[in-house]
Amino acid sequence: MSHRGTPPSPPLATAPKTPNTARHDKPAPLAMKPLDNRAWLLLLPAGAVMAFVGLIPLVSVLNFSFHDIFSLDQAYWIGTEWYADLVASPRFHASLARSLLFSATVLAVQIPLGIAIAVLVAGSGRAGTAILLLVAVPLVVPWNMIPTMWLSLINPDTGTLGRAMVALGIDFDYKFTALHTWILLVVMDTWHWVGLVVILATAALSGIPRPYYQAAAIDGASRLAVFRHIELPRIATALGIVFLLRFVDSLMIYTEAFTINAGGPDGATTFLALELGEEIKGFTYGAAAARSIVYFVIVITVVWAFLTITRHRAHDPGATA
């Protein structure tokens, strides 16, 4: 069929060609949602509560630490004399060393023991659940009842452990033998708090995906290798929290040491908190306030160092290898 009578259609308009124009066209930037800082207002109630129960008492104690206080109406400014006396006191140095040693001891016992129990619980099914419940029971026991319970337990006349030690010929004298007093405090504190380590470590272990274990089994990894390369890195964060909580709490131990032997024998269990209690009971409030501030600085320094090291390891993968 002839198209001679039909006028030719005009050529299509085409855009001038530029090399790789279509390939490198950038998408239009997305519109960013404006920030609404009013959400910070939701923190005001919590901030007000923290200021009332934390900041205001801290400022008050700091103010008292610069005064010699005879009564609320008789407070005389003495500057930093209490701090100078405390820092230069050999007794303070000795109690600080004892407190640090006690904290290091309980951490060296409770964290490895808690991890071992958690690993056992994680792979034991219903039996593991029963063990978990058993180690968690001491956590709900009132803290002021624990030393009384243990003193009754080791009583050689009526206590189960006391009678057993007598039958085995073990002379356990916690009243006059410093080593025995320390053993009792460490065992009692471990019984009370190892459940916290177990619970947090078990929760972290339960979140490890099964393919990790399957890959380790295919590679023929030993149980120690599985723990070192799979489980330990996964529970490191939980262990860090446990370490921080237990260190701060054990550093300020008071009720257990005071009830067991009132800091004895011969001051062998006179920790930082016991000396603070003595000054409060002696109505030397200015010195007690200065001591409280020093303890606060010690705890804050430990927390700061812990957070600094944790953040450094989190941002430096080579540090965790």
Coordinates of N, CA, C and O in Angstrom, one line a residue, residues 115 118-124 201-235:
I115 N 29.3 -18.0 85.9 CA 29.4 -18.3 84.5 C 29.3 -19.8 84.4 O 28.6 -20.4 83.5
A118 N 25.8 -20.9 84.9 CA 24.9 -20.4 83.7 C 25.1 -21.4 82.5 O 24.2 -21.7 81.8
V119 N 26.4 -21.7 82.2 CA 26.6 -22.6 81.1 C 26.0 -24.0 81.4 O 25.4 -24.6 80.5
L120 N 26.0 -24.5 82.6 CA 25.3 -25.7 83.0 C 23.8 -25.6 82.8 O 23.2 -26.5 82.3
V121 N 23.3 -24.5 83.3 CA 21.8 -24.3 83.2 C 21.4 -24.2 81.8 O 20.3 -24.7 81.4
A122 N 22.1 -23.5 80.9 CA 21.7 -23.2 79.5 C 21.5 -24.5 78.8 O 20.7 -24.5 77.8
G123 N 22.2 -25.6 79.1 CA 22.1 -26.8 78.3 C 21.5 -28.0 79.1 O 21.7 -29.1 78.7
S124 N 20.7 -27.7 80.1 CA 20.2 -28.7 81.0 C 18.7 -28.9 81.0 O 18.1 -29.6 81.7
A201 N 23.9 -14.0 83.0 CA 24.7 -14.8 82.1 C 23.8 -15.8 81.3 O 24.0 -16.0 80.1
T202 N 22.9 -16.4 82.0 CA 21.9 -17.3 81.4 C 21.1 -16.6 80.3 O 20.8 -17.1 79.2
A203 N 20.6 -15.4 80.7 CA 19.8 -14.6 79.7 C 20.7 -14.3 78.4 O 20.1 -14.3 77.3
A204 N 21.9 -13.9 78.6 CA 22.8 -13.7 77.5 C 23.1 -14.9 76.7 O 23.1 -14.9 75.4
L205 N 23.3 -16.0 77.3 CA 23.5 -17.3 76.6 C 22.3 -17.7 75.8 O 22.4 -18.3 74.7
S206 N 21.1 -17.5 76.3 CA 19.9 -17.9 75.6 C 19.7 -17.2 74.3 O 18.9 -17.6 73.5
G207 N 20.3 -16.0 74.2 CA 20.2 -15.3 72.9 C 21.2 -15.6 71.8 O 21.1 -15.0 70.8
I208 N 22.0 -16.6 72.1 CA 23.0 -17.0 71.0 C 22.3 -17.8 70.0 O 21.7 -18.9 70.4
P209 N 22.3 -17.5 68.7 CA 21.6 -18.3 67.7 C 22.2 -19.7 67.6 O 23.4 -20.0 67.8
R210 N 21.3 -20.7 67.3 CA 21.7 -22.1 67.3 C 22.7 -22.4 66.1 O 23.6 -23.2 66.3
P211 N 22.6 -21.6 65.0 CA 23.6 -21.9 63.9 C 25.1 -21.7 64.4 O 26.0 -22.3 63.8
Y212 N 25.3 -20.9 65.4 CA 26.7 -20.7 65.9 C 27.2 -22.1 66.4 O 28.3 -22.5 66.1
Y213 N 26.4 -22.7 67.2 CA 26.8 -24.0 67.8 C 26.9 -25.1 66.7 O 27.8 -26.0 66.8
Q214 N 26.0 -25.0 65.7 CA 26.0 -26.0 64.6 C 27.3 -25.9 63.8 O 27.9 -26.9 63.5
A215 N 27.7 -24.6 63.5 CA 28.9 -24.4 62.8 C 30.1 -24.9 63.6 O 31.1 -25.4 63.0
A216 N 30.1 -24.6 64.9 CA 31.2 -25.1 65.8 C 31.3 -26.6 65.8 O 32.4 -27.2 65.8
A217 N 30.1 -27.3 65.8 CA 30.2 -28.7 65.8 C 30.7 -29.3 64.5 O 31.4 -30.3 64.4
I218 N 30.3 -28.6 63.4 CA 30.8 -29.1 62.1 C 32.4 -28.9 62.0 O 33.1 -29.8 61.4
D219 N 32.9 -27.8 62.6 CA 34.3 -27.6 62.6 C 35.1 -28.4 63.6 O 36.3 -28.4 63.6
G220 N 34.3 -29.1 64.4 CA 35.0 -30.0 65.4 C 35.6 -29.2 66.6 O 36.6 -29.6 67.2
A221 N 35.0 -28.0 66.9 CA 35.5 -27.2 68.0 C 35.3 -27.9 69.3 O 34.2 -28.5 69.6
S222 N 36.2 -27.7 70.2 CA 36.1 -28.3 71.6 C 35.1 -27.4 72.4 O 34.8 -26.3 72.0
R223 N 34.7 -27.9 73.5 CA 33.8 -27.2 74.4 C 34.5 -25.9 74.9 O 33.8 -24.9 75.0
L224 N 35.8 -26.0 75.2 CA 36.5 -24.8 75.6 C 36.5 -23.7 74.5 O 36.3 -22.5 74.7
A225 N 36.7 -24.2 73.3 CA 36.8 -23.2 72.1 C 35.4 -22.6 71.9 O 35.3 -21.4 71.6
V226 N 34.3 -23.4 72.1 CA 33.0 -22.9 71.9 C 32.7 -21.8 73.0 O 32.2 -20.7 72.6
F227 N 33.2 -22.0 74.2 CA 32.9 -21.0 75.2 C 33.8 -19.8 75.0 O 33.3 -18.7 75.1
R228 N 35.0 -20.0 74.5 CA 35.9 -18.8 74.4 C 35.5 -18.0 73.2 O 35.5 -16.7 73.3
H229 N 35.1 -18.6 72.1 CA 34.9 -17.8 70.8 C 33.4 -17.5 70.5 O 33.1 -16.6 69.7
I230 N 32.5 -18.2 71.2 CA 31.1 -18.0 70.9 C 30.4 -17.4 72.1 O 29.7 -16.4 72.0
E231 N 30.5 -18.1 73.2 CA 29.7 -17.8 74.4 C 30.2 -16.6 75.1 O 29.5 -15.7 75.5
L232 N 31.5 -16.6 75.4 CA 32.1 -15.5 76.2 C 31.9 -14.1 75.5 O 31.6 -13.1 76.2
P233 N 32.2 -14.0 74.2 CA 31.9 -12.6 73.6 C 30.5 -12.2 73.7 O 30.2 -11.0 73.8
R234 N 29.6 -13.2 73.7 CA 28.1 -12.8 73.7 C 27.7 -12.4 75.1 O 26.7 -11.7 75.2
I235 N 28.3 -12.9 76.2 CA 27.9 -12.6 77.5 C 28.8 -11.5 78.1 O 28.6 -11.1 79.3

